Short mmCIF file of C-alpha atoms in Angstrom, two decimals:
data_model
loop_
_atom_site.label_atom_id
_atom_site.label_comp_id
_atom_site.label_asym_id
_atom_site.label_seq_id
_atom_site.Cartn_x
_atom_site.Cartn_y
_atom_site.Cartn_z
CA GLN I 12 127.01 98.62 173.48
CA ALA I 13 123.84 98.18 171.35
CA LYS I 14 122.18 94.83 171.42
CA MET I 15 121.96 92.82 168.17
CA PRO I 16 118.35 92.31 166.97
CA PRO I 17 116.93 88.84 167.20
CA VAL I 18 117.90 86.40 164.46
CA TYR I 19 114.38 86.27 162.96
CA LEU I 20 114.36 90.08 162.57
CA ARG I 21 117.73 90.04 160.82
CA PHE I 22 116.40 87.51 158.30
CA ALA I 23 113.22 89.59 157.81
CA HIS I 24 115.28 92.70 157.00
CA ARG I 25 117.37 90.82 154.49
CA ARG I 26 114.27 89.35 152.84
CA ALA I 27 112.63 92.80 152.56
CA LEU I 28 115.81 94.23 151.06
CA GLY I 29 115.99 91.38 148.59
CA MET I 30 112.37 91.82 147.52
CA THR I 31 112.92 95.56 147.07
CA LEU I 32 115.96 94.98 144.86
CA LEU I 33 114.09 92.37 142.82
CA PHE I 34 111.20 94.78 142.30
CA LEU I 35 113.56 97.54 141.15
CA VAL I 36 115.27 95.18 138.68
CA LEU I 37 111.95 94.01 137.21
CA ALA I 38 110.62 97.58 136.94
CA THR I 39 113.80 98.74 135.18
CA TYR I 40 113.62 95.79 132.78
CA SER I 41 109.98 96.59 131.94
CA VAL I 42 110.74 100.27 131.26
CA ILE I 43 113.70 99.41 129.01
CA THR I 44 111.68 96.78 127.11
CA VAL I 45 108.81 99.21 126.44
CA PHE I 46 111.25 101.90 125.31
CA LEU I 47 113.11 99.62 122.90
CA THR I 48 109.99 98.12 121.36
CA SER I 49 107.88 101.28 121.15
CA GLY I 50 109.21 102.15 117.71
CA ARG I 51 108.55 98.61 116.50
CA MET I 52 105.02 98.73 117.89
CA TRP I 53 104.35 101.95 115.99
CA ARG I 54 105.78 100.48 112.81
CA THR I 55 103.41 97.53 112.88
CA HIS I 56 100.63 100.08 112.28
CA ALA I 57 102.54 102.01 109.62
CA PRO I 58 102.80 101.41 105.87
CA TRP I 59 106.36 100.35 105.05
CA ASN I 60 105.64 99.97 101.34
CA ASP I 61 104.53 102.38 98.60
CA LYS I 62 100.90 101.26 98.32
CA ILE I 63 99.65 104.76 99.16
CA PHE I 64 101.28 105.96 95.92
CA THR I 65 100.36 102.99 93.76
CA ASN I 66 96.76 103.50 94.90
CA TRP I 67 96.74 106.77 93.01
CA ILE I 68 98.85 105.58 90.07
CA HIS I 69 96.76 102.51 89.23
CA GLN I 70 93.41 104.15 89.90
CA ALA I 71 94.28 107.19 87.76
CA ARG I 72 95.67 104.99 84.97
CA SER I 73 92.63 102.68 84.96
CA LEU I 74 90.23 105.63 85.05
CA GLN I 75 92.07 107.17 82.12
CA SER I 76 91.79 103.91 80.19
CA ASN I 77 88.10 103.51 80.98
CA VAL I 78 87.31 107.00 79.71
CA SER I 79 89.30 106.57 76.52
CA GLY I 80 87.72 103.15 75.89
CA THR I 81 90.90 101.10 76.02
CA ALA I 82 91.65 98.31 78.44
CA THR I 83 94.46 98.51 80.96
CA THR I 84 96.67 95.48 80.33
CA PHE I 85 100.15 94.68 81.50
CA PRO I 86 102.29 92.04 79.74
CA VAL I 87 103.27 90.10 82.85
CA GLN I 88 103.97 86.43 82.42
CA ALA I 89 101.70 83.84 84.01
CA ARG I 90 104.39 82.70 86.41
CA VAL I 91 104.59 86.24 87.77
CA VAL I 92 100.82 86.64 88.08
CA SER I 93 100.70 83.36 89.99
CA ALA I 94 102.81 84.97 92.70
CA LEU I 95 100.01 87.39 93.56
CA PRO I 96 97.60 86.70 96.41
CA PRO I 97 94.35 84.98 95.30
CA GLY I 98 91.84 87.41 93.85
CA LYS I 99 94.41 90.18 93.35
CA GLN I 100 95.44 91.65 90.01
CA VAL I 101 98.64 93.49 89.23
CA ASP I 102 96.86 96.76 88.51
CA ARG I 103 94.15 96.53 91.19
CA MET I 104 95.92 96.45 94.56
CA ASP I 105 93.62 98.02 97.19
CA GLN I 106 92.85 101.16 95.22
CA VAL I 107 91.46 104.39 96.59
CA LYS I 108 88.41 105.48 94.64
CA VAL I 109 88.85 108.77 92.80
CA GLU I 110 86.21 108.45 90.09
CA SER I 111 83.64 110.52 91.99
CA ALA I 112 86.01 113.49 92.14
CA VAL I 113 86.60 113.57 88.38
CA PRO I 114 83.92 115.23 86.23
CA PRO I 115 82.05 112.76 83.94
CA GLY I 116 83.69 112.29 80.55
CA LYS I 117 87.02 113.77 81.66
CA GLN I 118 90.37 112.09 82.13
CA VAL I 119 92.70 112.89 85.00
CA ASP I 120 95.17 114.55 82.64
CA GLN I 121 92.43 116.84 81.28
CA LEU I 122 91.90 118.52 84.64
CA SER I 123 93.60 121.78 85.54
CA ALA I 124 96.94 121.37 87.33
CA GLU I 125 95.47 122.84 90.51
CA HIS I 126 92.50 120.45 90.46
CA ARG I 127 94.66 117.45 89.60
CA LEU I 128 97.22 118.16 92.34
CA SER I 129 94.44 118.70 94.86
CA LEU I 130 92.78 115.41 93.85
CA ARG I 131 96.09 113.57 94.12
CA ARG I 132 96.72 115.01 97.58
CA GLU I 133 93.26 114.02 98.81
CA SER I 134 93.69 110.51 97.42
CA ILE I 135 96.97 110.03 99.28
CA LYS I 136 95.55 111.56 102.48
CA THR I 137 92.63 109.13 102.29
CA ALA I 138 95.02 106.20 101.92
CA CYS I 139 96.94 107.44 104.97
CA GLU I 140 93.96 107.78 107.29
CA ARG I 141 94.55 104.47 109.08
CA PHE I 142 98.30 105.06 109.40
CA GLN I 143 98.33 108.20 111.54
CA ARG I 144 101.03 108.01 114.19
CA PRO I 145 104.06 110.07 115.27
CA LEU I 146 107.50 109.66 113.76
CA THR I 147 110.11 107.80 115.76
CA THR I 148 113.41 109.50 116.58
CA LYS I 149 115.19 107.52 113.87
CA GLU I 150 112.54 108.40 111.29
CA LYS I 151 112.79 112.10 112.13
CA ARG I 152 116.54 111.99 111.69
CA MET I 153 116.20 110.29 108.29
CA LEU I 154 113.44 112.64 107.11
CA TYR I 155 115.21 115.85 108.16
CA ALA I 156 118.36 114.67 106.37
CA THR I 157 116.32 114.21 103.16
CA LEU I 158 114.29 117.44 103.04
CA VAL I 159 115.92 120.25 101.04
CA VAL I 160 115.07 123.69 102.44
CA ASP I 161 114.79 126.99 100.56
CA ASP I 162 114.15 129.84 103.00
CA VAL I 163 113.83 132.47 100.27
CA HIS I 164 110.81 130.74 98.70
CA ARG I 165 109.72 129.10 101.97
CA SER I 166 109.71 125.58 100.57
CA LEU I 167 110.71 122.05 101.54
CA TRP I 168 111.40 119.45 98.86
CA CYS I 169 111.61 115.76 99.72
CA ALA I 170 114.08 114.27 97.26
CA VAL I 171 113.14 110.74 96.10
CA ARG I 172 115.88 109.25 93.94
CA LYS I 173 114.96 108.29 90.35
CA SER I 174 111.83 110.46 90.41
CA GLY I 175 113.00 113.53 88.56
CA THR I 176 115.61 114.30 91.21
CA ARG I 177 118.20 115.71 88.79
CA SER I 178 115.73 118.19 87.31
CA TRP I 179 114.51 119.33 90.72
CA ARG I 180 118.09 119.66 92.00
CA ALA I 181 118.74 122.05 89.13
CA VAL I 182 115.57 124.02 89.87
CA MET I 183 116.39 124.28 93.58
CA LEU I 184 119.91 125.48 92.74
CA ILE I 185 118.41 128.28 90.63
CA LEU I 186 115.86 129.18 93.30
CA GLY I 187 118.69 129.31 95.82
CA GLY I 188 120.61 131.78 93.64
CA LYS I 189 123.52 129.46 92.86
CA PHE I 190 122.89 129.45 89.08
CA SER I 191 121.11 131.76 86.68
CA ASN I 192 120.39 129.35 83.79
CA VAL I 193 118.95 125.88 83.55
CA SER I 194 121.66 124.20 81.44
CA ALA I 195 124.47 125.13 83.86
CA ALA I 196 122.36 124.04 86.83
CA LEU I 197 121.56 120.70 85.16
CA ASP I 198 125.22 120.07 84.39
CA HIS I 199 126.16 120.78 88.00
CA ALA I 200 123.32 118.60 89.34
CA SER I 201 124.49 115.71 87.14
CA HIS I 202 128.03 115.72 88.51
CA HIS I 203 127.78 117.07 92.05
CA ASP I 204 124.60 115.53 93.41
CA PHE I 205 123.28 117.77 96.25
CA GLN I 206 126.21 120.18 96.50
CA TYR I 207 125.09 123.74 97.47
CA LEU I 208 121.66 122.47 98.52
CA LYS I 209 120.83 122.69 102.22
CA ARG I 210 119.27 119.75 104.03
CA LEU I 211 116.88 120.66 106.83
CA SER I 212 118.85 118.89 109.58
CA ALA I 213 122.17 120.31 108.36
CA LYS I 214 120.96 123.92 108.36
CA TYR I 215 118.88 123.87 111.54
CA ARG I 216 119.68 122.11 114.81
CA ASN I 217 116.95 123.60 116.96
CA PRO I 218 113.81 121.40 116.87
CA ARG I 219 111.64 124.53 117.02
CA ASP I 220 113.20 125.86 113.81
CA ILE I 221 112.57 122.54 112.10
CA GLU I 222 108.99 122.24 113.32
CA TYR I 223 108.22 125.81 112.24
CA ARG I 224 109.32 125.09 108.67
CA LEU I 225 107.46 121.79 108.56
CA LYS I 226 104.30 123.62 109.59
CA HIS I 227 104.52 126.82 107.57
CA TYR I 228 106.61 126.11 104.44
CA THR I 229 105.25 124.72 101.16
CA LYS I 230 106.13 121.02 101.07
CA PHE I 231 106.27 118.87 97.96
CA MET I 232 107.65 115.57 96.73
CA SER I 233 107.69 113.51 93.55
CA PHE I 234 106.90 109.82 93.34
CA ARG I 235 107.07 107.08 90.76
CA GLU I 236 105.65 103.61 90.16
CA PRO I 237 107.93 101.58 92.47
CA LEU I 238 108.96 98.81 90.07
CA GLY I 239 109.73 101.31 87.32
CA ARG I 240 111.88 103.19 89.81
CA LEU I 241 113.69 99.96 90.72
CA VAL I 242 114.40 99.11 87.07
CA SER I 243 115.77 102.63 86.58
CA ASP I 244 118.05 102.12 89.60
CA TYR I 245 119.35 98.86 88.14
CA ARG I 246 120.02 100.43 84.75
CA GLN I 247 121.92 103.26 86.42
CA ILE I 248 124.27 101.11 88.49
CA SER I 249 124.79 98.56 85.70
CA LEU I 250 125.55 101.08 82.96
CA HIS I 251 127.23 104.11 84.56
CA ASP I 252 130.82 103.80 85.73
CA THR I 253 130.84 105.50 89.12
CA SER I 254 132.22 104.76 92.58
CA PHE I 255 128.64 104.22 93.76
CA ARG I 256 128.17 101.60 91.03
CA THR I 257 131.39 99.81 91.98
CA LYS I 258 130.47 99.67 95.66
CA LYS I 259 126.89 98.51 95.16
CA CYS I 260 127.62 95.99 92.39
CA LYS I 261 130.31 94.37 94.50
CA ALA I 262 127.82 94.13 97.37
CA VAL I 263 125.29 92.50 95.01
CA VAL I 264 127.82 89.88 93.88
CA ALA I 265 128.93 89.18 97.47
CA TYR I 266 125.34 88.65 98.61
CA ASN I 267 124.50 86.32 95.72
CA ASN I 268 127.69 84.34 96.39
CA LYS I 269 126.52 83.98 99.99
CA ILE I 270 123.13 82.70 98.81
CA SER I 271 124.82 80.14 96.59
CA ALA I 272 127.14 79.02 99.39
CA ASN I 273 124.22 78.62 101.81
CA LYS I 274 122.49 76.36 99.29
CA GLY I 275 125.56 74.16 99.11
CA GLY I 276 126.58 75.33 95.66
CA THR I 277 129.43 77.37 94.29
CA SER I 278 129.19 80.80 92.76
CA ARG I 279 129.45 81.08 89.02
CA ARG I 280 130.89 84.57 89.42
CA THR I 281 134.11 84.24 91.36
CA ASP I 282 136.33 86.40 89.15
CA LYS I 283 137.30 89.86 90.34
CA ASP I 284 135.39 91.57 87.52
CA ALA I 285 132.08 89.80 88.18
CA TRP I 286 130.59 93.01 89.61
CA LYS I 287 130.71 94.60 86.15
CA ASN I 288 128.02 92.28 84.79
CA ILE I 289 125.40 91.73 87.47
CA SER I 290 122.00 90.52 86.29
CA PHE I 291 118.64 92.01 87.24
CA PRO I 292 117.59 88.89 89.23
CA GLN I 293 120.85 89.16 91.21
CA PHE I 294 120.09 92.81 91.87
CA VAL I 295 116.56 91.94 93.07
CA ASN I 296 117.97 89.27 95.42
CA TYR I 297 120.13 91.95 97.03
CA VAL I 298 117.37 94.59 97.23
CA THR I 299 114.94 92.12 98.88
CA ARG I 300 117.48 90.61 101.27
CA PHE I 301 115.49 91.85 104.29
CA HIS I 302 112.34 90.04 103.15
CA GLY I 303 110.15 89.27 106.15
CA ASN I 304 111.97 91.74 108.43
CA LYS I 305 110.11 95.02 107.97
CA ASP I 306 112.12 96.78 110.68
CA LYS I 307 115.15 96.52 108.40
CA TYR I 308 113.51 98.20 105.39
CA GLU I 309 114.56 101.63 106.70
CA ASP I 310 118.19 100.53 106.33
CA LEU I 311 117.92 99.99 102.57
CA ASP I 312 119.81 102.36 100.29
CA GLY I 313 117.82 105.50 99.48
CA HIS I 314 117.91 104.67 95.77
CA TRP I 315 115.56 101.71 96.25
CA ARG I 316 114.14 102.19 99.74
CA PRO I 317 110.33 102.44 99.61
CA MET I 318 109.33 106.07 99.04
CA ASN I 319 107.09 105.96 102.09
CA LEU I 320 110.20 105.38 104.23
CA ILE I 321 111.95 108.37 102.67
CA CYS I 322 109.36 111.15 102.82
CA TYR I 323 106.82 109.72 105.31
CA PRO I 324 103.74 111.24 103.61
CA CYS I 325 101.39 109.81 106.24
CA GLN I 326 103.18 111.84 108.91
CA VAL I 327 104.06 114.96 106.89
CA ASP I 328 101.24 116.94 105.31
CA TYR I 329 102.69 117.65 101.87
CA ASP I 330 101.02 120.33 99.79
CA TYR I 331 101.88 118.84 96.41
CA TYR I 332 102.67 115.37 95.02
CA ILE I 333 104.24 115.08 91.57
CA ASP I 334 103.58 111.89 89.60
CA PHE I 335 106.89 111.58 87.74
CA GLU I 336 105.58 109.18 85.08
CA SER I 337 102.38 111.10 84.43
CA THR I 338 101.87 112.84 81.10
CA THR I 339 101.11 116.00 83.09
CA VAL I 340 104.37 116.09 85.07
CA THR I 341 105.58 119.25 83.28
CA ASP I 342 102.31 121.13 83.83
CA ASP I 343 102.13 120.03 87.45
CA SER I 344 105.73 121.09 88.09
CA SER I 345 105.16 124.47 86.41
CA PHE I 346 102.14 125.10 88.64
CA ILE I 347 104.23 124.34 91.74
CA LEU I 348 107.03 126.65 90.58
CA LYS I 349 104.48 129.43 90.13
CA ALA I 350 103.07 128.75 93.61
CA LEU I 351 106.60 129.03 95.03
CA GLY I 352 107.10 132.41 93.37
CA ALA I 353 109.82 131.24 90.99
CA PRO I 354 110.99 133.55 88.17
CA GLN I 355 108.68 133.48 85.15
CA TRP I 356 111.51 132.46 82.82
CA LEU I 357 112.26 129.30 84.85
CA GLU I 358 110.83 126.19 83.21
CA MET I 359 110.99 122.67 84.53
CA PRO I 360 113.60 120.60 82.64
CA LYS I 361 111.98 117.69 80.84
CA SER I 362 112.67 114.13 81.95
CA ASN I 363 112.26 110.93 79.97
CA PRO I 364 111.33 108.02 82.25
CA SER I 365 111.52 104.59 80.65
CA GLY I 366 108.21 103.12 79.53
CA ASN I 367 106.32 100.00 80.50
CA GLU I 368 107.94 97.88 77.79
CA THR I 369 111.39 98.44 79.27
CA LYS I 370 110.13 97.82 82.79
CA TYR I 371 108.40 94.54 81.96
CA SER I 372 111.30 93.28 79.88
CA PHE I 373 113.30 93.26 83.12
CA LEU I 374 110.49 92.04 85.37
CA SER I 375 109.91 89.06 83.08
CA GLN I 376 113.39 87.81 84.03
CA LEU I 377 112.29 87.22 87.63
CA SER I 378 110.97 84.05 89.20
CA ALA I 379 107.57 84.07 90.89
CA SER I 380 109.18 84.11 94.35
CA GLN I 381 111.39 87.07 93.45
CA TYR I 382 108.40 89.00 92.14
CA GLN I 383 106.45 88.19 95.30
CA ARG I 384 109.28 89.60 97.43
CA LEU I 385 109.17 92.80 95.40
CA LEU I 386 105.42 93.06 95.96
CA SER I 387 105.99 92.63 99.68
CA LEU I 388 108.65 95.34 99.71
CA TYR I 389 106.87 97.88 97.50
#
C-alpha cells in the first residue's frame, strides 16, 4: 500500500494546480477580448463617413466656381452654420487639393472623361492614404453582397442607392444579356430591383474566386453628395407607396414616439395612419439614432448608410468613380461603358437628380443639433 505524501506536499500540489487553472482562464479571457475588439480597433482608424467623397465634390465645385468667376454660396440658415465646428465652412471640410492637376484656365468639366476620371480617382486615393487597413469579416460579407459581377465584361459594380442605381441596373441587365433595349431594361429595373443581377457573394463561395475578381476585374462605383442623397431617400419613402415605405415610415414614427416618451411628453402622432405623413426632421431623427456610436453605423439601412460603409473605397482599389450630380455624369458613364466593351448602341440612361434648392429647402427645416448629427454621420 502506497504511502500518502506529507500534508504540506498535498497543499503545494493543489496550489500549483490552482495557479495553472487561473493562468489558463486569464489567457483565454485575453485572447477572446483581443478577438472581439480587433474589429473595433481597426474601425477607430477608418473613415465611417463620406468625407473622402465630399473632398472631391466640394473641391471640384469650388474650383469650377473660381475659374468661372462666380462665388460658391449655399443658402444655409445661420442656425445651421452655427452647428459647424469653429473655423469650418459648409463647403470647405478638409478638402484634398486638386487645383495643381487641372490645367490653368480649365474647369473640371472641360477635361476629357479619361483625365477627369483619373483625377477623381487620385483625389480619392489621396484622401484614403491614412485609412489603409484590412476589411473585417463583417465588412467583407457586406461588400461582397453589394458588388454586382459581370463575368462576360469582367466588371464589378458597387451599387450605392440613390446614385443612379436604376440606370446602372438597366445597363448591367443589358450587358448580362437579359434585355436587348434600354426602355425594357429600365422598366424592369424600376419594378424588380436587382432581379437577374448576380451579387459577388451569391455567385461565388470560394474566397479565391472572389479575390481573383477583386484583383483583375474593372471596378467602379457612383457617389453623390451625402445630404442630397439623404433628401432623395426621404422623398422616395414619403411619396412612393411601397412595402419598403410602409415598413420604414412606421419605424420612423415608432422611434420619434420613443423620443417623445423619454422626454416625458406624449406623441402628437398616435393614430394608425401617422406613418403616411412623416416629416423630414422626424426622418433625420431616425437616421441619426446611432449618433455617437460609430460601430452601429454599419447597421443602418443601405439607402442612407454612408457610402464609405457600402463600397469601402479605401480598401478596394476602384478603377472609376462616377460623380452622380456632376454635369459630366453622362460623358463619364459613356467612357466607362466603352472601357468595359459594351455595345456601341448602348447609351447611359439620363438621370435627373434634384438640385441644391430642393436639398436646402429640406435642410432648412432642421435644428442646429439635427444638422450637427448629420455632419457627424456623413
